[in-house]
Short mmCIF file of C-alpha atoms and ligand atoms in Angstrom, two decimals:
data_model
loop_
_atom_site.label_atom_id
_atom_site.label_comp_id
_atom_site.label_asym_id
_atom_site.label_seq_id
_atom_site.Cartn_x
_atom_site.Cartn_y
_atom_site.Cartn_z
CA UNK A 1 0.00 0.00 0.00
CA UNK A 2 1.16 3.73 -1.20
CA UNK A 3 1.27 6.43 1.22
CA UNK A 4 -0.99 9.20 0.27
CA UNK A 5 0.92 12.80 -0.03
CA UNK A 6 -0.32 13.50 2.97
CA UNK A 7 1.02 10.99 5.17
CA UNK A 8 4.46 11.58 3.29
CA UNK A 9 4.46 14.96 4.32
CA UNK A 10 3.53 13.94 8.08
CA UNK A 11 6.30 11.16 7.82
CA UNK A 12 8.58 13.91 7.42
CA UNK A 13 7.43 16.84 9.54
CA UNK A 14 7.79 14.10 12.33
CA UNK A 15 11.46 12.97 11.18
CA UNK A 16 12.54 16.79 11.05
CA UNK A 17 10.56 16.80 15.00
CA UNK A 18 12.77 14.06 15.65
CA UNK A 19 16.00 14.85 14.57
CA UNK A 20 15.92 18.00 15.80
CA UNK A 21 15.45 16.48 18.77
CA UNK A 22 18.02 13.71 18.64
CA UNK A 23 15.51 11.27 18.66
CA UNK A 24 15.56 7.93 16.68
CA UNK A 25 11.95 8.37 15.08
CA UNK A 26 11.67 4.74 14.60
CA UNK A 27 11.80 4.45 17.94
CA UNK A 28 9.04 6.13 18.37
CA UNK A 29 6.86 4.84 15.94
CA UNK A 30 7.61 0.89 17.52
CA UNK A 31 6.28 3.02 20.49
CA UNK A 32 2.94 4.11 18.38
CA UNK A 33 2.62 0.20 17.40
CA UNK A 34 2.40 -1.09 20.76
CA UNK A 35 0.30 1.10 22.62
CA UNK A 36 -2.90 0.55 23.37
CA UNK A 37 -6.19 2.42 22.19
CA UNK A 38 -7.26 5.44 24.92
CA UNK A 39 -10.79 4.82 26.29
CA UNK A 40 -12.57 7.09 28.02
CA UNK A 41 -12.62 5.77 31.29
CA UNK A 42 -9.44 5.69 31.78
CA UNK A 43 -8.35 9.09 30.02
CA UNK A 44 -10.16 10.61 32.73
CA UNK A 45 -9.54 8.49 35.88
CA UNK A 46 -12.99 7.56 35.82
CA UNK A 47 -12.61 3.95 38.19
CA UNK A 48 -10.40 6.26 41.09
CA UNK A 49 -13.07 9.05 40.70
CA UNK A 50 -15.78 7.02 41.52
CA UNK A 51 -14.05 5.28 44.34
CA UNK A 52 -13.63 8.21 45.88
CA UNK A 53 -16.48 8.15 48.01
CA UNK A 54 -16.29 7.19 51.52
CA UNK A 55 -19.20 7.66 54.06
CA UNK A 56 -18.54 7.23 57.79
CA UNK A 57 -21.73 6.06 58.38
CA UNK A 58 -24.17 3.96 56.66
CA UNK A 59 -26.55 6.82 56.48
CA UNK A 60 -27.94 7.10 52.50
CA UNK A 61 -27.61 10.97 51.98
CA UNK A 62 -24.41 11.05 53.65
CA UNK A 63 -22.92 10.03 49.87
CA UNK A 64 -24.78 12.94 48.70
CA UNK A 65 -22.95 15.30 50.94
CA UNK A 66 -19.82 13.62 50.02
CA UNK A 67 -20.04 14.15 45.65
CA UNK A 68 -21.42 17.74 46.14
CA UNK A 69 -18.15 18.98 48.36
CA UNK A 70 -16.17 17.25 45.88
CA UNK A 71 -18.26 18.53 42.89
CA UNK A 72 -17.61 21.95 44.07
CA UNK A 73 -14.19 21.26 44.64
CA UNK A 74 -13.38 20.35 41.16
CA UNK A 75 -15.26 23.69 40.16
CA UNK A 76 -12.80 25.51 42.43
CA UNK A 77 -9.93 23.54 41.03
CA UNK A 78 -11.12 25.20 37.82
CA UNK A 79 -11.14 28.75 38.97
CA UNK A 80 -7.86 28.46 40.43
CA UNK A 81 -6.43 27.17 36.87
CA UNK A 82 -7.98 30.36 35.55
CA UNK A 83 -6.51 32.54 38.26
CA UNK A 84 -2.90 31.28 37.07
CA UNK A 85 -2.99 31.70 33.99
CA UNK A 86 -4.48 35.28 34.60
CA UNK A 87 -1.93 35.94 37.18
CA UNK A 88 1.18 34.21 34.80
CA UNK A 89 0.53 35.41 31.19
CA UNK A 90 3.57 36.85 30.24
CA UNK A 91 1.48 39.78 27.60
CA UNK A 92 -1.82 40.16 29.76
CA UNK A 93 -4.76 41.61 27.52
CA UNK A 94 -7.95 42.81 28.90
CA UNK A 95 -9.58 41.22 26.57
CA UNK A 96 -7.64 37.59 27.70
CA UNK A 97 -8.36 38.77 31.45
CA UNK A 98 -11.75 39.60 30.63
CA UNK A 99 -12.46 35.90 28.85
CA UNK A 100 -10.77 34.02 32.24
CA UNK A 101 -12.74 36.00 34.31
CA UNK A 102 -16.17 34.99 32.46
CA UNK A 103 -14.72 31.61 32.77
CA UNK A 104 -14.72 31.46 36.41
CA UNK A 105 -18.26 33.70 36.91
CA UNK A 106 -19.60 30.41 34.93
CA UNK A 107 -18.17 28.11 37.65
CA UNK A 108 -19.41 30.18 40.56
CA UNK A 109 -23.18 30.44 38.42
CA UNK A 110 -22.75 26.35 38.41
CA UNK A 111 -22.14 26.56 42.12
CA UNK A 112 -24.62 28.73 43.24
CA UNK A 113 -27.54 27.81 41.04
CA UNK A 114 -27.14 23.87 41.81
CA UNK A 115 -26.63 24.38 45.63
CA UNK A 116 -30.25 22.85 45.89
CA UNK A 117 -28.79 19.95 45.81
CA UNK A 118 -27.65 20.77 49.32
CA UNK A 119 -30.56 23.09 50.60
CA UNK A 120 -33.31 20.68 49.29
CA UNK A 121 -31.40 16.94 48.20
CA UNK A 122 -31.14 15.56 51.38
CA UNK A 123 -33.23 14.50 54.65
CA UNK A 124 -33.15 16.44 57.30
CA UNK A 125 -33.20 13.96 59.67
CA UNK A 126 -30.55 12.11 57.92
CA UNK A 127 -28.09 15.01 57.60
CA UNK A 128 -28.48 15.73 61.55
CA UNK A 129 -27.36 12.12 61.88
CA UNK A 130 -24.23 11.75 59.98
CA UNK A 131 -23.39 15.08 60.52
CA UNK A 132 -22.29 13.84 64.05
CA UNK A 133 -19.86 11.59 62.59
CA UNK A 134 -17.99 13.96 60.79
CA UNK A 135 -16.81 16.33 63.81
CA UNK A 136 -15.01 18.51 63.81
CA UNK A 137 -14.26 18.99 59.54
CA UNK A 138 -16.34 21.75 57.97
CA UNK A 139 -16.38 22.92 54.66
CA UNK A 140 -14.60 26.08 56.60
CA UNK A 141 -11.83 24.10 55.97
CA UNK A 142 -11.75 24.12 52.13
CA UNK A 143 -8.12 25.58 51.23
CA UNK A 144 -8.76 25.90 47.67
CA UNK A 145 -11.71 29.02 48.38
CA UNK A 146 -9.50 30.80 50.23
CA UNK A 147 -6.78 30.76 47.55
CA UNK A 148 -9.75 31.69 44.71
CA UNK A 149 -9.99 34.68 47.46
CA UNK A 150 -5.90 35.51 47.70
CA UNK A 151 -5.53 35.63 43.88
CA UNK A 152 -9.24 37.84 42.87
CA UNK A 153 -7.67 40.98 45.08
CA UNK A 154 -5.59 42.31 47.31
CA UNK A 155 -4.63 40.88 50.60
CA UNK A 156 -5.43 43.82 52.44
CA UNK A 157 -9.08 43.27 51.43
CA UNK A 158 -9.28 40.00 53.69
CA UNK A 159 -8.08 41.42 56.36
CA UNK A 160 -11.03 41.43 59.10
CA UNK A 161 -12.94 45.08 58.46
CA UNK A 162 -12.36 46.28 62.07
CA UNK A 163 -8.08 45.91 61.68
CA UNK A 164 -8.19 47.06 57.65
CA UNK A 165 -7.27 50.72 57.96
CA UNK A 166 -4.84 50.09 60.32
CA UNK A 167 -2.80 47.25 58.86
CA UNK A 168 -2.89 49.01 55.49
CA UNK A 169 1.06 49.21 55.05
CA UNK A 170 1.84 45.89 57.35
CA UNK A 171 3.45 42.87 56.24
CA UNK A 172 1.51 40.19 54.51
CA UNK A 173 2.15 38.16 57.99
CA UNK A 174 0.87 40.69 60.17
CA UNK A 175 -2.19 40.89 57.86
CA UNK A 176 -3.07 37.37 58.15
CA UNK A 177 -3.23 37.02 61.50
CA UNK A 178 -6.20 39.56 61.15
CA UNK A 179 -7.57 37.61 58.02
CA UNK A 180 -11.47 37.58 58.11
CA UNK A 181 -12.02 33.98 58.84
CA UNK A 182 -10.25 33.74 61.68
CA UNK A 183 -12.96 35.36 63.22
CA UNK A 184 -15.13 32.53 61.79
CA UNK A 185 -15.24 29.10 63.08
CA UNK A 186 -15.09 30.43 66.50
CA UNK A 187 -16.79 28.82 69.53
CA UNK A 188 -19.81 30.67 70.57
CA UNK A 189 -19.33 30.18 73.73
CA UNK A 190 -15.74 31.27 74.74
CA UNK A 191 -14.83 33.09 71.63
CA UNK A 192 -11.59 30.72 71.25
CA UNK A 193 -10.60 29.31 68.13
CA UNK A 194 -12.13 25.57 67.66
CA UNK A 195 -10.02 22.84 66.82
CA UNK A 196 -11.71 22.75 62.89
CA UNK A 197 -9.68 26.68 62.84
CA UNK A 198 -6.46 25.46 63.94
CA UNK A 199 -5.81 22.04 62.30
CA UNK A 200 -7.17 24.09 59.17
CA UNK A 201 -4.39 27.28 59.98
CA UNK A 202 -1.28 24.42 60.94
CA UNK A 203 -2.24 22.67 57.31
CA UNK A 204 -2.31 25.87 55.13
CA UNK A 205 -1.60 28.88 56.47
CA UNK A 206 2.45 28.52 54.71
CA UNK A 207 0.60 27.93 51.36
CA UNK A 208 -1.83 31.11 51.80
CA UNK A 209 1.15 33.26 53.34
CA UNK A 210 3.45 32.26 49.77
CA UNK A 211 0.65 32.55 47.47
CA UNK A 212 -0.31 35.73 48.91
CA UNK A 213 3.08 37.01 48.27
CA UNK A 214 3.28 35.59 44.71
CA UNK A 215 0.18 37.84 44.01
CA UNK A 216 1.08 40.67 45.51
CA UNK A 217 1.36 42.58 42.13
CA UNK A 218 -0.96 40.09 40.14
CA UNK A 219 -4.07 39.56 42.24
CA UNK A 220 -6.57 40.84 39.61
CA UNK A 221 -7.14 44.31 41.52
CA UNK A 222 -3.68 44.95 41.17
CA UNK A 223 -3.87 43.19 37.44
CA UNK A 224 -6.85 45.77 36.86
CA UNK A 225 -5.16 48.65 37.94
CA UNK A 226 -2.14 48.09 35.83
CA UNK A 227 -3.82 47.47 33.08
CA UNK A 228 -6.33 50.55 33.44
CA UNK A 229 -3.36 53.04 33.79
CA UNK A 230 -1.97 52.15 30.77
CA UNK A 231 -5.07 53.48 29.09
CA UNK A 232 -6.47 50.45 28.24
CA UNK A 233 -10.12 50.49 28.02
CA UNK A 234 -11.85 48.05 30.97
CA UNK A 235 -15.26 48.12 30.97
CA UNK A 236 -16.35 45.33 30.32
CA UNK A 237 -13.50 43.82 32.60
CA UNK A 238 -14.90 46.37 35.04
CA UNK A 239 -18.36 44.25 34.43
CA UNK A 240 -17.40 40.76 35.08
CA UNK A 241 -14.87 42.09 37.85
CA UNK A 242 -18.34 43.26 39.53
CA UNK A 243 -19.86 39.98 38.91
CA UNK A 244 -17.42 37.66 40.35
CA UNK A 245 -17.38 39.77 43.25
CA UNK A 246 -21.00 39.38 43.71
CA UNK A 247 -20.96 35.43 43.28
CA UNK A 248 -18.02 35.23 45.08
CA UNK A 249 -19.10 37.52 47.92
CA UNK A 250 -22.54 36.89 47.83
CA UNK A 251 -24.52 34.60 45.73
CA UNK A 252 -22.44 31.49 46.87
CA UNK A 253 -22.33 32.29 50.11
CA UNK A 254 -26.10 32.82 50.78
CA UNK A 255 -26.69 29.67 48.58
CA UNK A 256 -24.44 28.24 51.41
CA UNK A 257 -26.09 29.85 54.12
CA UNK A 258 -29.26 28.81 53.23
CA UNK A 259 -28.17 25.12 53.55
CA UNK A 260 -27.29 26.11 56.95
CA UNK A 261 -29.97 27.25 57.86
CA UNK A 262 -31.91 24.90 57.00
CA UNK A 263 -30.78 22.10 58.46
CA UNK A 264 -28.68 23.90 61.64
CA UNK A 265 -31.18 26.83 62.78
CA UNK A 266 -33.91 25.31 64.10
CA UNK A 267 -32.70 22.88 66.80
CA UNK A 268 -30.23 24.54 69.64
CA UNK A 269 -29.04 21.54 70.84
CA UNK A 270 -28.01 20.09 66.86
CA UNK A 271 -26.27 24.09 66.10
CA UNK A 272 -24.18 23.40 69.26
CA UNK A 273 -23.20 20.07 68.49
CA UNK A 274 -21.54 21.06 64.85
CA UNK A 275 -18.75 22.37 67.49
CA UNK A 276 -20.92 25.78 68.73
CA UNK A 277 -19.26 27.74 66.44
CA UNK A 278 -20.64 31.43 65.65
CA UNK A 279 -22.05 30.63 62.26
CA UNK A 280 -24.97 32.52 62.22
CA UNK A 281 -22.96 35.59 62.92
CA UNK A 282 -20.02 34.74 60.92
CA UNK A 283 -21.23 33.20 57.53
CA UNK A 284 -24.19 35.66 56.20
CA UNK A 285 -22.59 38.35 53.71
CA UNK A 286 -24.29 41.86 54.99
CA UNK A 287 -21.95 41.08 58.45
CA UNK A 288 -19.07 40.39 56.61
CA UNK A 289 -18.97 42.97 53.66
CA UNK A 290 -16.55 40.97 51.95
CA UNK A 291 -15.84 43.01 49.01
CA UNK A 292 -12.58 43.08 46.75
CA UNK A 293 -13.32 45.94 43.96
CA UNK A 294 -14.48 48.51 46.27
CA UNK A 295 -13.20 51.20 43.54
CA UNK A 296 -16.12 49.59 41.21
CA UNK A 297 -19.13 50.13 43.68
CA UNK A 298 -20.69 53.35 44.97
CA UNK A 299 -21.22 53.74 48.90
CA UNK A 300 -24.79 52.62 48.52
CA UNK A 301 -23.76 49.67 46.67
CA UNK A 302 -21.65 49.20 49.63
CA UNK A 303 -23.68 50.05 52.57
CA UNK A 304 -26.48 47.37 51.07
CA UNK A 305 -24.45 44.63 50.70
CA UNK A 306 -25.99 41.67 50.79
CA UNK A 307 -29.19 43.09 52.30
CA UNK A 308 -31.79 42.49 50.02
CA UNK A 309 -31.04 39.14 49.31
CA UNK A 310 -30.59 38.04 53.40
CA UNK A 311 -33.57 39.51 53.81
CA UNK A 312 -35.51 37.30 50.76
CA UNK A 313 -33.56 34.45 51.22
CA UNK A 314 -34.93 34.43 54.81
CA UNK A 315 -38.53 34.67 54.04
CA UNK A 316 -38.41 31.93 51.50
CA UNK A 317 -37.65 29.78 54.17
CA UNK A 318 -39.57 30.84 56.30
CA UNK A 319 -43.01 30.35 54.50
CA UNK A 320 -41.35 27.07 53.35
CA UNK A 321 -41.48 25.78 57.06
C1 HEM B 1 -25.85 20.93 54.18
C2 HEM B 1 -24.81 21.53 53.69
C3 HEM B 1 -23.91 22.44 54.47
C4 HEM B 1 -24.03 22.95 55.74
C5 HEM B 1 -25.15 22.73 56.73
C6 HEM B 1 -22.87 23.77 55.98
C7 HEM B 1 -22.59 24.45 57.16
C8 HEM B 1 -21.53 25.30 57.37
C9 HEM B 1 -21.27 26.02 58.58
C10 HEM B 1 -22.11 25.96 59.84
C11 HEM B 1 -20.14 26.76 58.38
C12 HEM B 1 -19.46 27.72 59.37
C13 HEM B 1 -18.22 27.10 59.92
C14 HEM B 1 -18.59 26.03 60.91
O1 HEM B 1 -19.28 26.35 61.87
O2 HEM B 1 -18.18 24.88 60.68
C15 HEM B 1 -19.69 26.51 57.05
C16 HEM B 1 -18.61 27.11 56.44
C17 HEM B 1 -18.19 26.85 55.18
N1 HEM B 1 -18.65 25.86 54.35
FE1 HEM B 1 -20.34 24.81 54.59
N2 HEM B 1 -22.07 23.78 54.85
C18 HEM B 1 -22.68 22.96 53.91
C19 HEM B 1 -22.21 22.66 52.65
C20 HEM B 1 -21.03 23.14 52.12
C21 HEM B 1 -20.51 22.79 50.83
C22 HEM B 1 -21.16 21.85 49.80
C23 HEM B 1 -19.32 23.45 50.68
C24 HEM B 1 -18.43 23.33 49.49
C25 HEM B 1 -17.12 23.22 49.58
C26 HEM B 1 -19.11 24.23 51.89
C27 HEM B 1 -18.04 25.08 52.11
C28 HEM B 1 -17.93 25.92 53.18
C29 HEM B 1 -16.97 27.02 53.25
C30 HEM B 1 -15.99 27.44 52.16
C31 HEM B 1 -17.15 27.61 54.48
C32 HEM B 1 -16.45 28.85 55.00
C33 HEM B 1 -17.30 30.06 54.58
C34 HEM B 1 -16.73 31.37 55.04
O3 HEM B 1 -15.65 31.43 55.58
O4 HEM B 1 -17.43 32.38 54.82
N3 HEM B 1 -20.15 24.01 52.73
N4 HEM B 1 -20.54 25.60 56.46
#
């Protein structure tokens, strides 16, 4: 059998490859003739993915619980490969920043949108039961949302409000010992950080001190800025800049708090056995203002954040009861 033309011409855009290389191209192609077909399951892990699912109890929903953390988990893994390659492109565009960003506000819409599966998917009863077993990890713990957090602005914007203004020109240490959730996670009783804070601080808080550093100057407020003062234009940056910081600062967290709610609010007894902490204080967004592009919102913007929706997201639940 004759090789077509084009095969020839492959044939020898892979010798040059080779050569240029060193490479024995024969080699290479005995290598072709041996290996096997790809199939799907295992071009994507698929047998280890599914195994990776290991209640503590025997509980049914508890599995539930399980694939939705590590759904969202995935989703952050995703975000973070965005904020890279934001944060490392060697010729940054708006209009590449502006793409990534869009990228990531269609994770967090994912997120926030199919939290039902958390607020609604599971029993009640069944949730208040495993949820025993699993003391004292909390999705608190989730490294990878605090990094999303490090790389969208600057560190100074997760310092707690109370200590902002004053550690303005501290080191990046300094600032994180003020970081907002350290203040969360907190036992209601005492005030004193629970043991879910600390084992989650002595696991990460070297990676969040090192990343913080390495985005010093390319967190994307300090990306925006750049690229705004050399005349670029940014609107529509300026647009999906806004929306991230309302799905990151917001949507996903009342979508969260809503789960809480629901299953944690209504019994005393079950809120204190999660480990007491202060969620109902720490976790809903109009407490926290959590905001990292103040310079894109007006003071009323500001002063109502996350009011209106506490307030609706509240009263749905309430007439759902
Ligand atoms: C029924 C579902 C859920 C309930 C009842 C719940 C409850 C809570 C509570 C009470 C806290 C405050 C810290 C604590 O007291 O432990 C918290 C924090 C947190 N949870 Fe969940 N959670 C749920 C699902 C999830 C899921 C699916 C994720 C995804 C990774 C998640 C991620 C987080 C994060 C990132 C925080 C820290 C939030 C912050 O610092 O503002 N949670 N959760």
């Amino acid at each position: 059998m004759d090789f077509t033309p084009e095969i020839k011409d492959k044939l020898n855009q892979l010798q040059q490859k080779y050569t240029a290389m060193g490479q024995d191209m024969a080699s290479y192609l005995d290598g072709l003739l041996y290996a096997d077909f790809l199939t799907y399951w295992d071009y994507i892990h698929l047998d280890t993915l599914l195994s990776l699912q290991s209640p503590k109890t025997p509980i049914p929903d508890e599995e539930i619980f399980i694939m939705y953390h590590q759904i969202t988990e995935l989703y952050f893994k995703l975000c973070l490969h965005e904020c890279r390659q934001i944060a490392e492109h060697e010729n940054l565009t708006v209009a590449f920043f502006t793409a990534r960003v869009k990228r990531i506000n269609a994770y967090f819409n994912a997120l926030t949108t199919s939290f039902e599966v958390m607020v609604d998917g599971m029993e009640k009863e069944q949730f208040l039961k495993f949820r025993m077993s699993l003391l004292p990890a909390s999705g608190f713990q989730s490294g990878q949302y605090r990094m999303i957090e490090i790389c969208a602005t600057d560190f100074i914007r997760l310092v707690d409000k109370s200590k902002r203004e004053e550690l303005k020109t501290a080191t990046i240490e300094e600032q994180f010992e003020y970081i907002y959730w350290k203040f969360g996670a907190t036992e209601l009783a005492s005030g004193k950080q629970t043991l879910t804070l600390k084992q989650f601080i002595k696991k990460y808080a070297a990676q969040f001190l090192q990343l913080a550093k390495d985005r010093s100057l390319t967190n994307f407020s300090a990306l925006f800025h750049q690229l705004q003062a050399s005349g670029a234009d940014v609107s529509a940056l300026a647009e999906e800049l806004r929306k991230l910081d309302l799905y990151v600062n917001v949507e996903w967290p009342l979508s969260h708090y809503k789960s809480a709610v629901r299953y944690l609010e209504k019994d005393p007894v079950d809120v204190a056995a999660t480990g007491g902490t202060n969620w109902q204080k720490y976790l809903p967004p109009r407490f926290q203002k959590r905001i990292f592009y103040p310079f894109l919102w007006n003071n009323d913007q500001m002063e109502e954040w996350g009011k209106g929706w506490v307030l609706s997201v509240l009263k749905t639940l309430k007439s759902k009861d």
